[in-house]
Structures are given as C-alpha cells and as structure tokens.
XYZ file of C-alpha atoms in Angstrom:
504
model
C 11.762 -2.171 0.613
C 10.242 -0.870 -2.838
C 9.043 -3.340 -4.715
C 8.741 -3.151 -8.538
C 6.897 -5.019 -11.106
C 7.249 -6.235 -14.531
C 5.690 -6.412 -17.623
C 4.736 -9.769 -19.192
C 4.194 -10.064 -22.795
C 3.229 -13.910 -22.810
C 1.701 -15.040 -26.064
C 0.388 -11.307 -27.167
C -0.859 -10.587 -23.666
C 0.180 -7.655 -22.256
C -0.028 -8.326 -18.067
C 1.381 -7.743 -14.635
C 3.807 -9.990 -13.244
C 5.554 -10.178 -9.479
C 8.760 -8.492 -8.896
C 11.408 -10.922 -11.224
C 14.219 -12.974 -8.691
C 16.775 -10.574 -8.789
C 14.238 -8.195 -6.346
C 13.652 -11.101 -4.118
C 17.501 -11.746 -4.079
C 18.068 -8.514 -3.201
C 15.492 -8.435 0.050
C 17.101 -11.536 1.324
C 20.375 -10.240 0.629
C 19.171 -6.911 2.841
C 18.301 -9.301 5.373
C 21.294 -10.880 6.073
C 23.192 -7.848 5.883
C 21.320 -6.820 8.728
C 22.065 -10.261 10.537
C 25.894 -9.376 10.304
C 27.395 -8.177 13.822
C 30.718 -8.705 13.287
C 31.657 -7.807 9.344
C 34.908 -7.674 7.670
C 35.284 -3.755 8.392
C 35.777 -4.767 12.114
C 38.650 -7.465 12.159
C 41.950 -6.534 13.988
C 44.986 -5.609 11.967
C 48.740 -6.397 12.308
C 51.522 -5.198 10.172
C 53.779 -7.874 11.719
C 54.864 -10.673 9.427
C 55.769 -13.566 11.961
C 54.514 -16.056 10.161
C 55.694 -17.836 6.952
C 52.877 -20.004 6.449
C 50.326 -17.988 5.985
C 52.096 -15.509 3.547
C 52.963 -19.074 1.740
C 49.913 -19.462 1.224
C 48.493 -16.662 0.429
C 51.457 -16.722 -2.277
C 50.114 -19.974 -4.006
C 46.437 -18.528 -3.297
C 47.807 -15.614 -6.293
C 49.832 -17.923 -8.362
C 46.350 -19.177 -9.402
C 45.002 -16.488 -10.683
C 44.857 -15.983 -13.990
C 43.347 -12.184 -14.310
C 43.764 -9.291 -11.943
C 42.374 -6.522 -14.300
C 42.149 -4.527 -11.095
C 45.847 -4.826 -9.828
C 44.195 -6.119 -6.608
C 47.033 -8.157 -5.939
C 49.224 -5.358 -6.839
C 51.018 -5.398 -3.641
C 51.185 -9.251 -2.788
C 55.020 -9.220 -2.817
C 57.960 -10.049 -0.161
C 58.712 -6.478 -0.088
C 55.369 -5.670 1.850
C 54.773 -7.242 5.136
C 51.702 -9.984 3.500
C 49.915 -8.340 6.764
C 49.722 -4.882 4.875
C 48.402 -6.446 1.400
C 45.406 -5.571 -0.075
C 42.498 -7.411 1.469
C 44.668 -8.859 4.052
C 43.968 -9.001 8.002
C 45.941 -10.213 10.906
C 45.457 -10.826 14.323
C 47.268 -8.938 16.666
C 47.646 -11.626 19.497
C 48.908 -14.040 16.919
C 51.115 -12.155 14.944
C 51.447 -12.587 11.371
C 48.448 -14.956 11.400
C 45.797 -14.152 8.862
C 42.333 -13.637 9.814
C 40.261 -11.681 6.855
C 41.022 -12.197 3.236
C 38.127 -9.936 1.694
C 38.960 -9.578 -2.241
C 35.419 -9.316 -3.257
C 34.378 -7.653 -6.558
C 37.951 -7.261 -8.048
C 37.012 -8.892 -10.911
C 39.749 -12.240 -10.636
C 40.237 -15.036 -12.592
C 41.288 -18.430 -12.166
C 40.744 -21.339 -9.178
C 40.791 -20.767 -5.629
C 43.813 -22.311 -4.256
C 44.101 -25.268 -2.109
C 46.435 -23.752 -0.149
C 43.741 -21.210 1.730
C 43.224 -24.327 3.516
C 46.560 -23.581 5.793
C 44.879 -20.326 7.082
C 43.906 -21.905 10.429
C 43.118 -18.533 11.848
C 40.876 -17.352 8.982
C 37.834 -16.145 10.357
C 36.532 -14.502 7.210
C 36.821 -15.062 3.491
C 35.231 -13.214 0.887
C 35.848 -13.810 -2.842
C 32.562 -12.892 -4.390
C 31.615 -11.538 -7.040
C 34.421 -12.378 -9.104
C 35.012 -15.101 -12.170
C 36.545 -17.750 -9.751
C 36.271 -21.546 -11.428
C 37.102 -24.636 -10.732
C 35.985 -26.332 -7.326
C 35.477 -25.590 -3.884
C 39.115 -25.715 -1.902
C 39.326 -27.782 0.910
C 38.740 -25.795 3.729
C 37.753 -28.270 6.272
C 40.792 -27.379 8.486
C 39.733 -23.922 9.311
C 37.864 -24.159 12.614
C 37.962 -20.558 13.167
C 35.701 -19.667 10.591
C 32.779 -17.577 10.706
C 31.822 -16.383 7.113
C 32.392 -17.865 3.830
C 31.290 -15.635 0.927
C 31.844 -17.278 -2.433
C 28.670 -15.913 -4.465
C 28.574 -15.100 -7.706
C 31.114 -16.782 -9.324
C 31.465 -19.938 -11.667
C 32.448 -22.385 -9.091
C 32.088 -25.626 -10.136
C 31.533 -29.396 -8.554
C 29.571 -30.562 -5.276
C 29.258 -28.667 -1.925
C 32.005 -30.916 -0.068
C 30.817 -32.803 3.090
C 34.011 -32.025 4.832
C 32.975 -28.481 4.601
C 30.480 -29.006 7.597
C 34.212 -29.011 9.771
C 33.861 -25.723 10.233
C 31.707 -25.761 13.179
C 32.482 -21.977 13.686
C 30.512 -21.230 10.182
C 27.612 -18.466 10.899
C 27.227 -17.562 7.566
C 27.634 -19.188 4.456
C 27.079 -18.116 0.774
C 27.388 -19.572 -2.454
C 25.002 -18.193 -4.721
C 24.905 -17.914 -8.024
C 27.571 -20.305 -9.369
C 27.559 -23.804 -11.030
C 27.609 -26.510 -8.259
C 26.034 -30.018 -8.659
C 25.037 -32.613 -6.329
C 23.530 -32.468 -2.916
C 23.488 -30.294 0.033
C 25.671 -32.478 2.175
C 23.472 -34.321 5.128
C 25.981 -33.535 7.537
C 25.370 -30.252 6.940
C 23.441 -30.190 10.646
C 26.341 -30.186 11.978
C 27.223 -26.459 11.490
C 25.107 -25.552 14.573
C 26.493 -21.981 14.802
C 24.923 -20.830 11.391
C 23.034 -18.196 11.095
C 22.680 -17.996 7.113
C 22.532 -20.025 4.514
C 22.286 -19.098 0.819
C 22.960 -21.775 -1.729
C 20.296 -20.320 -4.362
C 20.934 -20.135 -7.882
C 23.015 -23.440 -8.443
C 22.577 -26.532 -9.933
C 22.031 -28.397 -6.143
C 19.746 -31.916 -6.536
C 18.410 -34.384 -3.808
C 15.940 -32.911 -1.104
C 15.910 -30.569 1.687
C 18.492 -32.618 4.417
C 16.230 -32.765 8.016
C 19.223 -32.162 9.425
C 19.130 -28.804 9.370
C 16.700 -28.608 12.647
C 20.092 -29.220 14.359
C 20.953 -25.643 13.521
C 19.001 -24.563 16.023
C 19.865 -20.266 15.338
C 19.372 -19.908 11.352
C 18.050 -17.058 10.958
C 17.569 -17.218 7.007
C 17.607 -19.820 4.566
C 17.519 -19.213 0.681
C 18.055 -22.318 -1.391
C 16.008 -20.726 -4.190
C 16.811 -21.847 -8.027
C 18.097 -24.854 -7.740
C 16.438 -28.823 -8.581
C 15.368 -29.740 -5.425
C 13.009 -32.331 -4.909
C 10.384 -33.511 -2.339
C 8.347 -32.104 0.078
C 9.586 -29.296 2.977
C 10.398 -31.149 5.496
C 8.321 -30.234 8.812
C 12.157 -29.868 11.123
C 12.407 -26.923 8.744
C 9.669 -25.220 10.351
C 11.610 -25.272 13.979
C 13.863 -22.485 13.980
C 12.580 -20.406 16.443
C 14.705 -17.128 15.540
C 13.776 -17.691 11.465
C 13.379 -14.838 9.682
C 13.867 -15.661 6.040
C 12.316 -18.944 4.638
C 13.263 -18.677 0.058
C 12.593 -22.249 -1.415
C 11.162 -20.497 -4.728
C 12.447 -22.327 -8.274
C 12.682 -25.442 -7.438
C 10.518 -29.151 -7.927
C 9.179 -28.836 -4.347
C 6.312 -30.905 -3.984
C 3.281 -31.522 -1.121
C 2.079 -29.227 1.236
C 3.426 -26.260 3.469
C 4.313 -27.745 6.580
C 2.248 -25.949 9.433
C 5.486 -25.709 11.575
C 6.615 -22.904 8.933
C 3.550 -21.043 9.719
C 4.305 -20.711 13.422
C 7.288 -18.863 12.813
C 7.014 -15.792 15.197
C 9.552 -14.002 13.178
C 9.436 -15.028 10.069
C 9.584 -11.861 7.626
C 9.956 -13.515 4.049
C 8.321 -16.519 3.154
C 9.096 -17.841 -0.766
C 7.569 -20.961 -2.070
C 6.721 -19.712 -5.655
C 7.642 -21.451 -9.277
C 7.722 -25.284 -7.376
C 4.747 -28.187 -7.445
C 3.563 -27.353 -4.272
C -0.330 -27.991 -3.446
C -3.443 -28.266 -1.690
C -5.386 -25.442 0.117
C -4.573 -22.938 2.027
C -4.719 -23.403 5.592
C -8.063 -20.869 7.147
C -5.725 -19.803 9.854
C -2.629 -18.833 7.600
C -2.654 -14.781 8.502
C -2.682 -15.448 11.929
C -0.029 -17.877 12.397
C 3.217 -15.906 11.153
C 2.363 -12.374 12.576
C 5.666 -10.781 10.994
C 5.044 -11.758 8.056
C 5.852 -8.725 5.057
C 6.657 -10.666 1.743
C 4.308 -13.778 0.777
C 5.307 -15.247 -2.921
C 3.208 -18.641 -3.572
C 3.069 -18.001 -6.984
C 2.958 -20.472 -9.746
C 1.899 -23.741 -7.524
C -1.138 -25.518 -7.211
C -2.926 -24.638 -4.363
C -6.654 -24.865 -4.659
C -9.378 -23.630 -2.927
C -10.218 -20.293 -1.246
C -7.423 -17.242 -0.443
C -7.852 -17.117 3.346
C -9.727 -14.228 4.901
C -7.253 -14.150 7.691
C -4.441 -12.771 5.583
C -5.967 -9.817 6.472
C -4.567 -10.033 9.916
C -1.118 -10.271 8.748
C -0.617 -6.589 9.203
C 2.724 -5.715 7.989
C 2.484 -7.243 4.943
C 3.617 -5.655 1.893
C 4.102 -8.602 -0.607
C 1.195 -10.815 -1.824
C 1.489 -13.138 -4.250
C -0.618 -15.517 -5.317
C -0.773 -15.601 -9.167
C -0.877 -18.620 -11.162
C -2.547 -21.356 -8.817
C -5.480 -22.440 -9.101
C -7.533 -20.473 -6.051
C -11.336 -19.918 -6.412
C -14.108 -18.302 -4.703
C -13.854 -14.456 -4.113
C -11.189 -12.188 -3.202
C -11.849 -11.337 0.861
C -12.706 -8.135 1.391
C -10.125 -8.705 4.676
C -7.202 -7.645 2.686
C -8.562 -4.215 2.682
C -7.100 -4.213 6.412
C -3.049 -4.711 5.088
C -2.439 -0.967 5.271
C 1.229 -1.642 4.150
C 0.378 -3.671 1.030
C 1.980 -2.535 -2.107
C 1.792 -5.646 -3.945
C -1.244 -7.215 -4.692
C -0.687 -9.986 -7.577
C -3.593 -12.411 -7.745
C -3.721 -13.203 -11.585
C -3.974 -16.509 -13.364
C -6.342 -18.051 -11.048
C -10.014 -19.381 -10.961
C -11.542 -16.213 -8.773
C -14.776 -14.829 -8.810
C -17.287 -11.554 -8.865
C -20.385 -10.829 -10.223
C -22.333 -8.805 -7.957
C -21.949 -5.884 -5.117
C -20.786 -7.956 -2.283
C -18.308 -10.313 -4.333
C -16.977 -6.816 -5.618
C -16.894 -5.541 -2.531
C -12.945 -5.719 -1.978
C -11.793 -2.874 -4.464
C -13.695 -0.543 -2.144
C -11.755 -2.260 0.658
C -8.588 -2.067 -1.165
C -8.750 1.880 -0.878
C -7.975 1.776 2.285
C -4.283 0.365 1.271
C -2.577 3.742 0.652
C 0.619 2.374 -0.185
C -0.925 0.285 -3.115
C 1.468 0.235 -5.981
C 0.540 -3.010 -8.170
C -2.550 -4.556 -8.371
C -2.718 -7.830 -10.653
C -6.348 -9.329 -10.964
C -6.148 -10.598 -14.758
C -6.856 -14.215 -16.081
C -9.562 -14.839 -13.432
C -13.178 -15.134 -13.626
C -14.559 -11.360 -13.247
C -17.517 -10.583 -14.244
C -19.899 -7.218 -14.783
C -19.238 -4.199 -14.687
C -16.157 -2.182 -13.136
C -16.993 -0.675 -9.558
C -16.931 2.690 -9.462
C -14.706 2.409 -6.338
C -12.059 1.434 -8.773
C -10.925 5.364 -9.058
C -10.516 5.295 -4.816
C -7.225 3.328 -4.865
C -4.014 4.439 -3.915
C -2.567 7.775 -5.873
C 0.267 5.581 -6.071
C -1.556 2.393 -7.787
C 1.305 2.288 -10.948
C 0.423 -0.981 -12.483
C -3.791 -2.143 -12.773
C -4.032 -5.212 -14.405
C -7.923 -6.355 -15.171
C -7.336 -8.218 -18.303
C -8.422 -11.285 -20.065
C -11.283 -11.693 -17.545
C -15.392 -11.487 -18.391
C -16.006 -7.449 -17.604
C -18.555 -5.589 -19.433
C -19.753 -1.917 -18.939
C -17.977 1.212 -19.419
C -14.937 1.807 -17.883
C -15.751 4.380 -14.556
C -14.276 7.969 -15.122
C -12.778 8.170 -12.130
C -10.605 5.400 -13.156
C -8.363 8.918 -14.180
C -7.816 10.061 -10.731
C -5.050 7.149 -10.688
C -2.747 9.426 -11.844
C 0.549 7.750 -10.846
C -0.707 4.710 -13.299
C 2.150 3.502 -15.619
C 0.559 0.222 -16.978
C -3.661 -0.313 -17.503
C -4.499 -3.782 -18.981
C -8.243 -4.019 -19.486
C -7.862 -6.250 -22.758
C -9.818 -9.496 -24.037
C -12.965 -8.365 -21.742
C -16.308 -6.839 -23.236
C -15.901 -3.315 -21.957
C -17.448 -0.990 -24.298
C -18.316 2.847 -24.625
C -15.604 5.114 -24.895
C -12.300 5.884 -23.513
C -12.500 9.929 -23.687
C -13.569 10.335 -20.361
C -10.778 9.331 -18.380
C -7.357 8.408 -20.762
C -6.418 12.269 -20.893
C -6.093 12.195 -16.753
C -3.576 9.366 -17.094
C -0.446 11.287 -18.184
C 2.185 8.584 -16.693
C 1.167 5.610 -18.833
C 3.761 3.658 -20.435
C 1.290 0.714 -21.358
C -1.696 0.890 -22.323
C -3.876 -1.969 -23.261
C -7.504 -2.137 -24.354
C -7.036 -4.411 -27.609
C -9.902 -7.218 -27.559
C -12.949 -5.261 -26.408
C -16.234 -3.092 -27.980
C -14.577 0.467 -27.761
C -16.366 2.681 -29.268
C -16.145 6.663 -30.605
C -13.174 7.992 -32.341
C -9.788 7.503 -30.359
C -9.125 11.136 -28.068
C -6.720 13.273 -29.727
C -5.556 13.434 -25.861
C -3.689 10.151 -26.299
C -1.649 12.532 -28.366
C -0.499 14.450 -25.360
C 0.539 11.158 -23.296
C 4.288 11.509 -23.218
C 5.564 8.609 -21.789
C 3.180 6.415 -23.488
C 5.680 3.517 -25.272
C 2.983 0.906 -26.016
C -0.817 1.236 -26.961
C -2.879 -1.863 -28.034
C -6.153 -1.084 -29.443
C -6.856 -3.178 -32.038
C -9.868 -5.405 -32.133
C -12.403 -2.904 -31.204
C -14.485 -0.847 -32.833
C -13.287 2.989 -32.868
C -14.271 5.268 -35.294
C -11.993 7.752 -37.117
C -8.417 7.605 -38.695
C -6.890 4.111 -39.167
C -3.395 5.233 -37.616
C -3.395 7.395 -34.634
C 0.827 9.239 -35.065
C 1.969 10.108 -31.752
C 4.426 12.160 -33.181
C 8.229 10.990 -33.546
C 7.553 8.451 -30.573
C 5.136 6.138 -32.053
C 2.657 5.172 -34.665
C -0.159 2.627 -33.566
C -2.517 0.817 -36.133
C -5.996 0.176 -34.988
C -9.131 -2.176 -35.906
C -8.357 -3.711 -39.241
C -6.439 -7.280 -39.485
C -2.804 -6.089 -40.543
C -2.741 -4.270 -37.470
C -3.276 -6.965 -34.842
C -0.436 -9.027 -36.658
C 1.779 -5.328 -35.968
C 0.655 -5.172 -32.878
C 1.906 -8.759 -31.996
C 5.046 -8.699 -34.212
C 5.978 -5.581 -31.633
C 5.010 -7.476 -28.542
C-alpha cells in the first residue's frame, strides 16, 4: 500500500503530517476485503418465485424508499419473478427464498424497512454507501446471516443488543453513519465474526471485554468514535488478529502487552486518544508482522525503542506529537520497507556525530518517501548524509527545530522532493547551491532563518513550485521574486510575512 502525506499549515507553519483517516480507512478496508471467502459475487441464484414472503417483504423493503435516482429498483414488480430483481439472490434448494440483497452504492433514500427482518434465509445484505436514515431494522431473526454491510450512510440510533442473534455474523460494518450509545455487551456473543468495523460514529461507553469470546476476529476498527477507558487486556487475545484501529477516540492508560504478542497483527492504530506512558524496550520484537504503526498524538514519554528496528516489514511509523525524548535509534536504519517516517512534535534530541548518526542509517531505507523530524530538539548542523536518502524521499520536514550551518549541497540529489521545510531554525549561507536540483517542489519553506545572497534566478525555473516562504531572512536583491503567471512571493520586509500568512 502507498502511503501519502499531507501538508499542515497549523498556525503559519508549514509541516508534514501522517497520511489523514481516509488512507488508514482505506488499508483496513483492503484488509478485510482480503478476509472475504465467500462474497456476494458467489451466492446461488434461482429464478423460481415459490415464496410469497420474501417478495412481501422485499415489497415493503421499496415502499420505503424515498429516492431511487438510479432506477435500481426499476424492476421490483409482480411481473418479474422478485428472484430475477436487481440485487436479488435465491437459493436454489429453497426455492424462492432470498439469500443476497446487495444494493450498495445506488444512491437510495429513505429507512430500511422492518420488514427485511422476515428474510430468514438472508445470508448477505449490503446497503452501503447510500443515504439510508432512520434506525437499524430489527434483524435479530435472521440466523443465517453472515455479512451485514450498512457503511456509509446516515443511520441513526443505538447498535441494538438483539442484533448479537445473529450468531452466524462474520462480518459486520457500520461505518461512517450517526449511531449513539454503546457497543452492546452481548456483543461476545457473535463468536463467528471475523470483522468488525463500527468507526466513524457517534458510539460512547468503553471497549466491552466481551469481545475475547470472539475467539476468530481477524480485524477490529472502532476508530472515530467517543470511547472511553483503557484497552482492555482480553482484546489482546485473538490469536488470528490482524487489524487492531482504536485511533480518534478518549482512550486512556497504557497499551496492553497482550496486543503486542499478536503474531499476526499487520495494522496497529492507537493515534489521536489519551493514551500514555513509555514505550515498552521490547515493542519491535513482540508483533513481528507488524507494517503500519500510528501512535500519534498521545502521551507516551520516554525513549522510541531501538527494537523497532527489528520489526522488519514495517512501512508505517508514526510517532508524532507525544512527548518521546532521547535520540532517534540508529536501529530504524534496518526497516528496509519504511516509507513513512513521521516523528515530529516531540522532545528528541541531536547535537553531535553519534546522536546524528541515524540519517546515515536511514539511507539504507530505499523506499523512504516521508520523513517528518520537525518540532523536536535538533541541534547543529545538517549531516551531510542528508543528500544519501531515498531518490524517492518526497516530503523532508526539519523545521522549527535548533539547526544552524549551511544547508549540505547534496541535499539536491533528492530529486523526487515535493515538500522541504527547514523554517524557524538558524540555517544560514545560501540556497544557490542546491534549490536548482530540486525541480519537483511544490513547497518550499525556509521563512525564519539567516539566508543569505540574492534569491537564484533558478527558483524561476521550478515549475511545480505552488508555495515559497522566505520571508524573515536576510536575502539580498529584488523585494518580489515573479515566477511568472504562477506566482509572486514577497520576501524580508514586514508586509510580506503578514502575505505570506494571509495565504497560508
């Protein structure tokens, strides 16, 4: 999986962020597609109509609904065997009986009938990604049920308790609609599910224990939502876990170390909650499958274990905006995969060769796309190494830290750079050495420094540039630099740091 990064523009700062919620949706969404054996595409069909019931149903099911831009229900009529309608599957040893109703992204309006509740066969229902309202049906009646995909829509209400009936369930999504209350503490009782996605909701209470009962799950994302408490510890004893995303919530405590002994576990993410303490020493070598790590924007203190180095697949780590000290370990240097490195907003340290020493480690990550390092505590002068990282580095972020020196030449053999922040250091000397080499920049960001020497006409020739800060330095030479009918920039006098943050 590619994973991108954003720009932040927090209070006039120009920075790198982690990849935004939608691109974590998306990877856990990738994951469970991959769980799916037995999807809608590969349920038995049956043109005979032998039972009234279910086509009764399915009747009320569309008197409900309010908007069918699409025509999806088009052919829901007593004309056309209900077997043969749009979105409609039957079993062919019980004819007429109605196993898959899979109207997802049809763009419908209006609530989702009681009356689905009749479908005793149903095996699979899919209404996502539509505008359904209203509340959750009663469904607790349909034993038969393996996946119930409701996401994105504006459902409304509380996760009912009698939902937990369905002891077939294996997967079960509600994403991204509007429901209240708790997760139901019955909920253990599914003990055939394999996923469960209830993120981006309105869902209160704590994590139910319960859940150990479900013995298979394979991924859990209750993500966005205003949970409370700590993990619990039974959440750590899924032994076939591959997906663990708990990020957005009020999460408090400390990870529990049965989550770390997860022998599968792919995706682990805790970020934007309360949660605390250090880090245990042993973290990289607990969870050996480990490939996406977000604990950003928590409290945990202390050092960044060396062993994360161990964690060899790992693609994904962030760690921004804690409160982590000490040095960066040189270890990471050993994540050959790594392609997002966001460590910003945190209390870490370097002042000398061997606290420095992990940029020339970090060239041996190839696949390096994003590395993140500003708001810390770095101090001196830029290693050299800097210009050995990946030829696809595309975001460098060393602002707002305590760096003095000129900036290394070979800082322009990162070619594939979109995004350099370097402001609000002490850098000084002058950019002409390297800026020309870095024809991909879309940000640039050296405002807050001791520049010197008159800004390179090169600049000129950077066509993809959309943002240059510069102001608060001490260039020589014209006051506005025109990059022709793409951009004008204003430099070093006081009307043009209030431009420059009227345009951030």
């Amino acid at each position: 999986i590619r994973v991108s990064f954003c720009l932040a523009a927090e209070q006039g700062n120009e920075g790198l962020v982690s990849p935004n919620r939608p691109a974590r949706r998306a990877m856990i969404l990738l994951l469970a597609l991959l769980l799916i054996s037995d999807g809608v595409g590969t349920a038995h069909c049956s043109t005979v109509s032998g039972n009234s019931t279910d086509m009764l149903s399915l009747l009320d099911f569309k008197r409900d609904i309010t908007n069918d831009p699409r025509q999806a229900l088009g052919s829901w009529n007593a004309s056309i065997p209900h077997c043969e309608w749009k979105g409609v599957n039957c079993s062919l040893t019980h004819p007429g009986r109605v196993t898959v109703l899979n109207l997802t992204e049809q763009g419908l309006s209006g609530s989702i009938s009681p009356s689905l509740g009749n479908l005793t066969f149903l095996e699979t229902l899919d209404l996502s990604t539509n505008s359904f309202t209203g509340e959750l049906p009663p469904l607790g009646r349909l034993h038969r049920l393996q996946q119930l995909l409701l996401s994105k829509n504006s459902l409304q209400g509380i996760i009912p308790a009698t939902l937990t009936n369905c002891s077939n369930l294996s997967y079960l999504d509600l994403y991204g609609n509007f429901l209240t209350g708790e997760i139901p503490l019955s909920i253990g009782l599914l003990s055939n599910l394999l996923w469960l996605q209830l993120s981006e909701n309105n869902i209160t209470g704590t994590i139910p224990p319960s859940l150990k009962n479900i013995s298979q799950l394979e991924a859990i994302d209750l993500a966005d939502n205003q949970l409370m408490g700590s993990i619990p510890h039974e959440i750590g004893q899924f032994p076939s876990m591959m997906g663990l995303v708990l990020g957005g919530n009020m999460l408090s405590g400390r990870i529990p170390t049965t989550v770390l002994n997860q022998s599968y576990l792919q995706i682990l993410d805790l970020s934007t909650n309360m949660i605390g303490s250090t880090l245990p020493s042993d973290f990289g070598d607990t969870p050996p499958s480990l490939t996406l790590l977000y604990l950003d924007y928590n409290m945990f203190e202390g050092y960044i274990p060396a062993s994360l180095g161990n964690t060899s697949g790992l693609s994904v780590l962030d760690l921004s905006y804690n409160k982590l000290t000490g040095q960066v370990p040189s270890s990471l240097g050993r994540l050959g995969m790594l392609n997002n490195l966001n460590l910003q907003n945190n209390k870490l340290e370097a002042k000398d060769i061997q606290s420095w020493e992990f940029i020339d480690t970090l060239s041996n990550c190839r696949s390096l796309q994003v590395l993140a390092l500003g708001k810390n505590q770095l101090k001196g002068a830029i290693p050299s190494s800097i210009g050995n990282l990946s030829s696809k580095l595309q975001g460098l972020g060393l602002d707002a830290n305590d760096l003095s020196g000129t900036i290394p030449t070979n800082i322009g053999n990162l070619s594939g750079l979109t995004t350099l922040a370097l402001r609000e250091n002490k850098l000084h000397g002058s950019i002409e050495g390297w800026v020309r080499n870095l024809r991909n920049l879309t940000v640039l960001a050296l405002d807050g420094n001791n520049f010197t020497g008159p800004i390179p006409t090169s600049i000129s020739n950077l066509a993809r540039l959309k943002k240059l800060y510069l102001a608060n330095n001490e260039f020589e030479g014209p006051r506005i630099l025109s990059l022709g009918q793409r951009i004008s920039i204003a430099i070093n006098i006081a009307d043009a740091l209030a431009y420059l943050h009227h345009d951030i």
